Amino acid sequence: MSLYMYWSGPDFDFGNFLAVASAAVHAPGQVVLLVDEEPVDNHWFSLLASVPRVVVEPVDVDRRMSAEHAALYRRMTFVAHRSDLVSFWVLAHGGGFYLDTDTLTTRSLAGLPPRLLFDDGKIVHVGAMSFPPGDPLPAAMVDDFLRMPAQDLDVYQSIVYRWTRLVRNAAAPGDFGALDSFFPVHWKEWERIFTEPGSAGEADAVHVLHHYGWFSRKYTAAMDVAWLRTHPCLFSELALPVVAELEDLLGSLDPVGSRS
């Protein structure tokens, strides 16, 4: 079963590289990075070509989607909305796992339930989810996109709200995973990941760390392997073992040119 991620834009940093590469280390199948706008002359994006089981593909909405969905995609102004549409489309048409590119996968994803969702009491997350082939939930969301009022395109959280309502009407309690294993901190407390060591046993509990990249880019944009080794914090605790595995595969993760 493939794991999908989405990228658009020039600023692909070390944290984004770790998102894709750590997923490739720990996912049972290939990792497909679907790219809309490809970074140019970017060290970390180029390095993905050397990571085993990473496949970079253009989004190509005209080939992948219906004409109506492709037109909707082009009307979307938020990258997050475009990412959501693409992720639900690929999951509806083949199943698999989806992760945002502001995550860090620290343990094997093999053996997780084929349908896996995360509800934090306010929303059902779209940044980490899994569905078997033919699952009706992502297909229902793909249909729901075409019922969105035009004004919802101007509301950043509109899609996750629609998804939350749909899931709560259709999913079963057993479909939901342990929130603290994928979203161990609330988004308002995201900075703790980069400034404080993990609490007792916290690192051992994390499967996938979501670090809310719109905010955390202030750290990941300045980050490389040397940063991890000189900044003790939960992110470094979780990332350094992944880096060691990647260095065994790729050799040194040379930071030269990483801030293209």
mmCIF file of C-alpha atoms in Angstrom:
data_model
loop_
_atom_site.group_PDB
_atom_site.id
_atom_site.type_symbol
_atom_site.label_atom_id
_atom_site.label_comp_id
_atom_site.label_asym_id
_atom_site.label_seq_id
_atom_site.Cartn_x
_atom_site.Cartn_y
_atom_site.Cartn_z
ATOM 1 C CA MET A 1 0.000 0.000 0.000
ATOM 2 C CA SER A 2 1.462 3.344 -1.037
ATOM 3 C CA LEU A 3 1.881 6.356 1.208
ATOM 4 C CA TYR A 4 1.092 9.711 -0.411
ATOM 5 C CA MET A 5 2.332 13.223 0.295
ATOM 6 C CA TYR A 6 1.790 16.525 -1.507
ATOM 7 C CA TRP A 7 4.110 19.421 -2.180
ATOM 8 C CA SER A 8 3.807 22.818 -3.879
ATOM 9 C CA GLY A 9 6.262 25.703 -3.684
ATOM 10 C CA PRO A 10 9.974 26.591 -3.765
ATOM 11 C CA ASP A 11 10.785 26.419 -0.029
ATOM 12 C CA PHE A 12 11.370 22.713 0.537
ATOM 13 C CA ASP A 13 13.504 22.582 3.690
ATOM 14 C CA PHE A 14 15.260 19.968 5.816
ATOM 15 C CA GLY A 15 12.080 19.334 7.800
ATOM 16 C CA ASN A 16 10.196 18.582 4.587
ATOM 17 C CA PHE A 17 12.993 16.271 3.450
ATOM 18 C CA LEU A 18 12.793 14.422 6.761
ATOM 19 C CA ALA A 19 9.019 14.094 6.376
ATOM 20 C CA VAL A 20 9.346 12.267 3.056
ATOM 21 C CA ALA A 21 12.525 10.344 3.847
ATOM 22 C CA SER A 22 11.403 9.192 7.308
ATOM 23 C CA ALA A 23 8.133 7.950 5.822
ATOM 24 C CA ALA A 24 10.127 5.993 3.217
ATOM 25 C CA VAL A 25 12.233 4.420 5.972
ATOM 26 C CA HIS A 26 9.178 3.298 7.947
ATOM 27 C CA ALA A 27 6.338 2.747 5.453
ATOM 28 C CA PRO A 28 5.659 -0.784 4.183
ATOM 29 C CA GLY A 29 5.366 0.395 0.557
ATOM 30 C CA GLN A 30 6.550 3.209 -1.674
ATOM 31 C CA VAL A 31 6.179 6.875 -0.787
ATOM 32 C CA VAL A 32 4.678 8.928 -3.604
ATOM 33 C CA LEU A 33 5.317 12.673 -3.372
ATOM 34 C CA LEU A 34 2.784 14.417 -5.598
ATOM 35 C CA VAL A 35 4.262 17.735 -6.698
ATOM 36 C CA ASP A 36 2.443 20.726 -8.081
ATOM 37 C CA GLU A 37 5.158 23.417 -8.049
ATOM 38 C CA GLU A 38 8.593 21.780 -7.945
ATOM 39 C CA PRO A 39 11.420 23.436 -5.977
ATOM 40 C CA VAL A 40 14.299 24.535 -8.224
ATOM 41 C CA ASP A 41 17.999 24.228 -7.281
ATOM 42 C CA ASN A 42 17.000 22.930 -3.868
ATOM 43 C CA HIS A 43 19.458 20.587 -2.148
ATOM 44 C CA TRP A 44 16.921 18.757 0.025
ATOM 45 C CA PHE A 45 14.418 18.194 -2.765
ATOM 46 C CA SER A 46 17.149 16.905 -5.073
ATOM 47 C CA LEU A 47 18.365 14.530 -2.372
ATOM 48 C CA LEU A 48 15.000 12.735 -2.413
ATOM 49 C CA ALA A 49 16.069 11.082 -5.672
ATOM 50 C CA SER A 50 18.603 9.069 -3.652
ATOM 51 C CA VAL A 51 16.145 7.866 -1.004
ATOM 52 C CA PRO A 52 14.961 4.305 -1.691
ATOM 53 C CA ARG A 53 11.231 3.838 -2.354
ATOM 54 C CA VAL A 54 10.530 7.548 -2.861
ATOM 55 C CA VAL A 55 8.700 8.337 -6.096
ATOM 56 C CA VAL A 56 8.181 11.960 -7.152
ATOM 57 C CA GLU A 57 5.251 12.500 -9.528
ATOM 58 C CA PRO A 58 3.626 15.621 -10.969
ATOM 59 C CA VAL A 59 0.083 16.247 -9.736
ATOM 60 C CA ASP A 60 -1.302 16.555 -13.314
ATOM 61 C CA VAL A 61 -4.906 17.143 -12.284
ATOM 62 C CA ASP A 62 -6.154 16.891 -15.888
ATOM 63 C CA ARG A 63 -4.958 13.282 -16.023
ATOM 64 C CA ARG A 64 -5.844 12.282 -12.460
ATOM 65 C CA MET A 65 -9.181 14.018 -11.877
ATOM 66 C CA SER A 66 -12.543 14.669 -13.444
ATOM 67 C CA ALA A 67 -12.891 17.928 -15.352
ATOM 68 C CA GLU A 68 -15.035 19.356 -12.532
ATOM 69 C CA HIS A 69 -12.488 18.518 -9.842
ATOM 70 C CA ALA A 70 -9.594 19.794 -11.959
ATOM 71 C CA ALA A 71 -11.426 23.097 -12.428
ATOM 72 C CA LEU A 72 -12.090 23.301 -8.682
ATOM 73 C CA TYR A 73 -8.430 22.608 -7.969
ATOM 74 C CA ARG A 74 -7.421 25.574 -10.118
ATOM 75 C CA ARG A 75 -9.860 27.862 -8.302
ATOM 76 C CA MET A 76 -8.401 27.004 -4.907
ATOM 77 C CA THR A 77 -6.137 29.697 -3.477
ATOM 78 C CA PHE A 78 -4.881 27.823 -0.393
ATOM 79 C CA VAL A 79 -2.203 25.188 -0.907
ATOM 80 C CA ALA A 80 -3.804 23.274 1.979
ATOM 81 C CA HIS A 81 -7.095 23.058 0.046
ATOM 82 C CA ARG A 82 -5.343 21.798 -3.076
ATOM 83 C CA SER A 83 -3.450 19.270 -0.979
ATOM 84 C CA ASP A 84 -6.707 18.055 0.576
ATOM 85 C CA LEU A 85 -8.396 17.617 -2.795
ATOM 86 C CA VAL A 86 -5.443 15.661 -4.192
ATOM 87 C CA SER A 87 -5.071 13.484 -1.107
ATOM 88 C CA PHE A 88 -8.734 12.512 -0.960
ATOM 89 C CA TRP A 89 -8.747 11.861 -4.689
ATOM 90 C CA VAL A 90 -5.813 9.415 -4.632
ATOM 91 C CA LEU A 91 -7.107 7.680 -1.484
ATOM 92 C CA ALA A 92 -10.565 7.324 -3.025
ATOM 93 C CA HIS A 93 -9.064 5.783 -6.158
ATOM 94 C CA GLY A 94 -6.775 3.182 -4.651
ATOM 95 C CA GLY A 95 -6.501 3.538 -0.910
ATOM 96 C CA GLY A 96 -3.277 4.024 1.011
ATOM 97 C CA PHE A 97 -1.838 6.249 3.682
ATOM 98 C CA TYR A 98 -1.568 10.039 3.532
ATOM 99 C CA LEU A 99 0.779 12.244 5.565
ATOM 100 C CA ASP A 100 1.450 15.969 5.429
ATOM 101 C CA THR A 101 4.985 17.136 4.677
ATOM 102 C CA ASP A 102 5.299 18.700 8.138
ATOM 103 C CA THR A 103 5.488 15.315 9.850
ATOM 104 C CA LEU A 104 8.250 13.009 11.082
ATOM 105 C CA THR A 105 7.691 9.252 10.969
ATOM 106 C CA THR A 106 9.607 7.526 13.751
ATOM 107 C CA ARG A 107 8.280 3.954 13.822
ATOM 108 C CA SER A 108 7.115 1.329 11.342
ATOM 109 C CA LEU A 109 3.723 2.002 9.793
ATOM 110 C CA ALA A 110 3.260 -1.682 9.002
ATOM 111 C CA GLY A 111 0.413 -3.317 10.844
ATOM 112 C CA LEU A 112 -1.658 -0.172 11.343
ATOM 113 C CA PRO A 113 -5.402 -0.525 10.662
ATOM 114 C CA PRO A 114 -6.303 -0.058 6.971
ATOM 115 C CA ARG A 115 -8.787 2.659 7.994
ATOM 116 C CA LEU A 116 -7.119 5.017 10.445
ATOM 117 C CA LEU A 117 -8.443 8.434 11.491
ATOM 118 C CA PHE A 118 -7.641 10.930 14.241
ATOM 119 C CA ASP A 119 -10.254 12.984 16.090
ATOM 120 C CA ASP A 120 -9.096 15.568 18.631
ATOM 121 C CA GLY A 121 -12.568 16.556 19.826
ATOM 122 C CA LYS A 122 -12.869 19.575 17.539
ATOM 123 C CA ILE A 123 -11.818 18.257 14.136
ATOM 124 C CA VAL A 124 -10.958 15.035 12.385
ATOM 125 C CA HIS A 125 -7.455 15.556 11.049
ATOM 126 C CA VAL A 126 -6.608 15.521 7.355
ATOM 127 C CA GLY A 127 -2.819 15.522 7.902
ATOM 128 C CA ALA A 128 -2.611 11.799 8.676
ATOM 129 C CA MET A 129 -5.120 9.194 7.530
ATOM 130 C CA SER A 130 -5.325 5.776 5.936
ATOM 131 C CA PHE A 131 -7.966 3.904 3.923
ATOM 132 C CA PRO A 132 -8.201 0.521 2.217
ATOM 133 C CA PRO A 133 -8.956 0.394 -1.525
ATOM 134 C CA GLY A 134 -12.609 1.082 -2.206
ATOM 135 C CA ASP A 135 -13.308 2.721 1.161
ATOM 136 C CA PRO A 136 -16.463 4.850 0.794
ATOM 137 C CA LEU A 137 -15.308 7.664 3.118
ATOM 138 C CA PRO A 138 -12.683 9.347 0.889
ATOM 139 C CA ALA A 139 -14.965 8.785 -2.123
ATOM 140 C CA ALA A 140 -17.779 10.569 -0.302
ATOM 141 C CA MET A 141 -15.443 13.465 0.449
ATOM 142 C CA VAL A 142 -14.394 13.690 -3.195
ATOM 143 C CA ASP A 143 -18.082 14.067 -4.101
ATOM 144 C CA ASP A 144 -18.576 16.596 -1.299
ATOM 145 C CA PHE A 145 -15.894 18.906 -2.716
ATOM 146 C CA LEU A 146 -18.214 19.700 -5.612
ATOM 147 C CA ARG A 147 -20.949 20.802 -3.179
ATOM 148 C CA MET A 148 -18.754 23.403 -1.481
ATOM 149 C CA PRO A 149 -20.178 26.936 -1.619
ATOM 150 C CA ALA A 150 -17.860 29.273 -3.488
ATOM 151 C CA GLN A 151 -17.271 31.346 -0.351
ATOM 152 C CA ASP A 152 -15.763 28.301 1.387
ATOM 153 C CA LEU A 153 -12.748 28.629 -0.889
ATOM 154 C CA ASP A 154 -11.854 31.754 1.105
ATOM 155 C CA VAL A 155 -12.018 29.974 4.485
ATOM 156 C CA TYR A 156 -8.822 28.127 5.400
ATOM 157 C CA GLN A 157 -10.485 25.508 7.638
ATOM 158 C CA SER A 158 -13.575 24.955 5.482
ATOM 159 C CA ILE A 159 -12.505 21.570 4.112
ATOM 160 C CA VAL A 160 -11.471 20.087 7.437
ATOM 161 C CA TYR A 161 -14.820 21.202 8.891
ATOM 162 C CA ARG A 162 -16.708 19.505 6.049
ATOM 163 C CA TRP A 163 -14.575 16.373 6.474
ATOM 164 C CA THR A 164 -15.197 16.351 10.219
ATOM 165 C CA ARG A 165 -18.980 16.458 9.749
ATOM 166 C CA LEU A 166 -18.860 13.713 7.130
ATOM 167 C CA VAL A 167 -16.689 11.397 9.229
ATOM 168 C CA ARG A 168 -18.666 11.834 12.431
ATOM 169 C CA ASN A 169 -21.803 10.803 10.564
ATOM 170 C CA ALA A 170 -20.230 7.765 8.906
ATOM 171 C CA ALA A 171 -17.231 6.409 10.849
ATOM 172 C CA ALA A 172 -17.205 3.921 13.715
ATOM 173 C CA PRO A 173 -15.339 4.417 17.026
ATOM 174 C CA GLY A 174 -12.880 1.667 16.087
ATOM 175 C CA ASP A 175 -11.720 3.672 13.056
ATOM 176 C CA PHE A 176 -9.876 6.176 15.239
ATOM 177 C CA GLY A 177 -6.259 5.795 16.343
ATOM 178 C CA ALA A 178 -4.439 7.036 19.427
ATOM 179 C CA LEU A 179 -4.224 10.785 18.905
ATOM 180 C CA ASP A 180 -1.118 11.241 21.068
ATOM 181 C CA SER A 181 0.818 8.846 18.849
ATOM 182 C CA PHE A 182 0.443 11.099 15.788
ATOM 183 C CA PHE A 183 -0.474 14.531 17.206
ATOM 184 C CA PRO A 184 1.267 14.579 20.603
ATOM 185 C CA VAL A 185 0.932 18.332 21.104
ATOM 186 C CA HIS A 186 -1.871 20.753 20.383
ATOM 187 C CA TRP A 187 -1.155 23.155 17.535
ATOM 188 C CA LYS A 188 -1.106 26.072 19.971
ATOM 189 C CA GLU A 189 1.763 24.350 21.815
ATOM 190 C CA TRP A 190 3.743 23.322 18.747
ATOM 191 C CA GLU A 191 6.866 25.282 19.764
ATOM 192 C CA ARG A 192 7.540 22.890 22.630
ATOM 193 C CA ILE A 193 8.591 20.278 20.059
ATOM 194 C CA PHE A 194 11.603 22.407 19.092
ATOM 195 C CA THR A 195 12.550 23.943 22.433
ATOM 196 C CA GLU A 196 12.018 21.328 25.167
ATOM 197 C CA PRO A 197 13.183 17.726 25.650
ATOM 198 C CA GLY A 198 10.501 15.090 25.553
ATOM 199 C CA SER A 199 8.828 14.099 28.792
ATOM 200 C CA ALA A 200 9.314 10.620 30.230
ATOM 201 C CA GLY A 201 8.289 8.017 27.671
ATOM 202 C CA GLU A 202 6.922 10.608 25.245
ATOM 203 C CA ALA A 203 9.343 9.855 22.418
ATOM 204 C CA ASP A 204 8.604 6.134 22.694
ATOM 205 C CA ALA A 205 4.885 6.792 22.233
ATOM 206 C CA VAL A 206 5.176 8.777 18.999
ATOM 207 C CA HIS A 207 4.501 7.032 15.711
ATOM 208 C CA VAL A 208 4.329 10.154 13.545
ATOM 209 C CA LEU A 209 5.093 13.635 14.856
ATOM 210 C CA HIS A 210 3.035 16.406 13.281
ATOM 211 C CA HIS A 211 4.752 19.756 13.866
ATOM 212 C CA TYR A 212 2.357 22.243 12.204
ATOM 213 C CA GLY A 213 4.750 23.482 9.538
ATOM 214 C CA TRP A 214 3.107 26.828 8.830
ATOM 215 C CA PHE A 215 4.345 27.816 12.295
ATOM 216 C CA SER A 216 7.400 25.573 12.715
ATOM 217 C CA ARG A 217 9.104 26.704 9.535
ATOM 218 C CA LYS A 218 10.910 29.313 11.669
ATOM 219 C CA TYR A 219 12.904 26.291 12.931
ATOM 220 C CA THR A 220 12.937 23.892 9.987
ATOM 221 C CA ALA A 221 14.070 26.576 7.514
ATOM 222 C CA ALA A 222 17.268 27.017 9.550
ATOM 223 C CA MET A 223 17.738 23.342 10.351
ATOM 224 C CA ASP A 224 20.218 20.683 9.259
ATOM 225 C CA VAL A 225 21.841 17.668 10.930
ATOM 226 C CA ALA A 226 24.195 19.893 12.930
ATOM 227 C CA TRP A 227 21.182 21.784 14.283
ATOM 228 C CA LEU A 228 19.655 18.540 15.553
ATOM 229 C CA ARG A 229 22.887 17.617 17.321
ATOM 230 C CA THR A 230 23.193 20.973 19.073
ATOM 231 C CA HIS A 231 19.541 21.623 19.967
ATOM 232 C CA PRO A 232 18.227 19.095 22.481
ATOM 233 C CA CYS A 233 14.448 18.906 22.125
ATOM 234 C CA LEU A 234 11.729 16.395 21.319
ATOM 235 C CA PHE A 235 12.149 16.918 17.572
ATOM 236 C CA SER A 236 15.892 16.215 17.776
ATOM 237 C CA GLU A 237 15.312 13.145 19.957
ATOM 238 C CA LEU A 238 12.968 11.724 17.349
ATOM 239 C CA ALA A 239 14.839 12.876 14.241
ATOM 240 C CA LEU A 240 18.398 11.812 15.052
ATOM 241 C CA PRO A 241 17.707 8.039 14.910
ATOM 242 C CA VAL A 242 16.012 8.601 11.541
ATOM 243 C CA VAL A 243 19.014 10.621 10.357
ATOM 244 C CA ALA A 244 21.326 7.778 11.402
ATOM 245 C CA GLU A 245 19.290 5.341 9.288
ATOM 246 C CA LEU A 246 19.367 7.731 6.340
ATOM 247 C CA GLU A 247 23.119 8.260 6.648
ATOM 248 C CA ASP A 248 23.577 4.483 6.559
ATOM 249 C CA LEU A 249 21.666 4.500 3.256
ATOM 250 C CA LEU A 250 22.911 7.736 1.673
ATOM 251 C CA GLY A 251 26.129 8.664 3.427
ATOM 252 C CA SER A 252 26.470 12.106 4.971
ATOM 253 C CA LEU A 253 23.453 14.365 4.576
ATOM 254 C CA ASP A 254 25.571 17.230 3.321
ATOM 255 C CA PRO A 255 24.034 20.548 4.363
ATOM 256 C CA VAL A 256 25.994 22.534 1.762
ATOM 257 C CA GLY A 257 23.512 24.245 -0.485
ATOM 258 C CA SER A 258 20.548 23.174 1.646
ATOM 259 C CA ARG A 259 19.267 26.731 1.948
ATOM 260 C CA SER A 260 18.799 27.322 -1.734
#
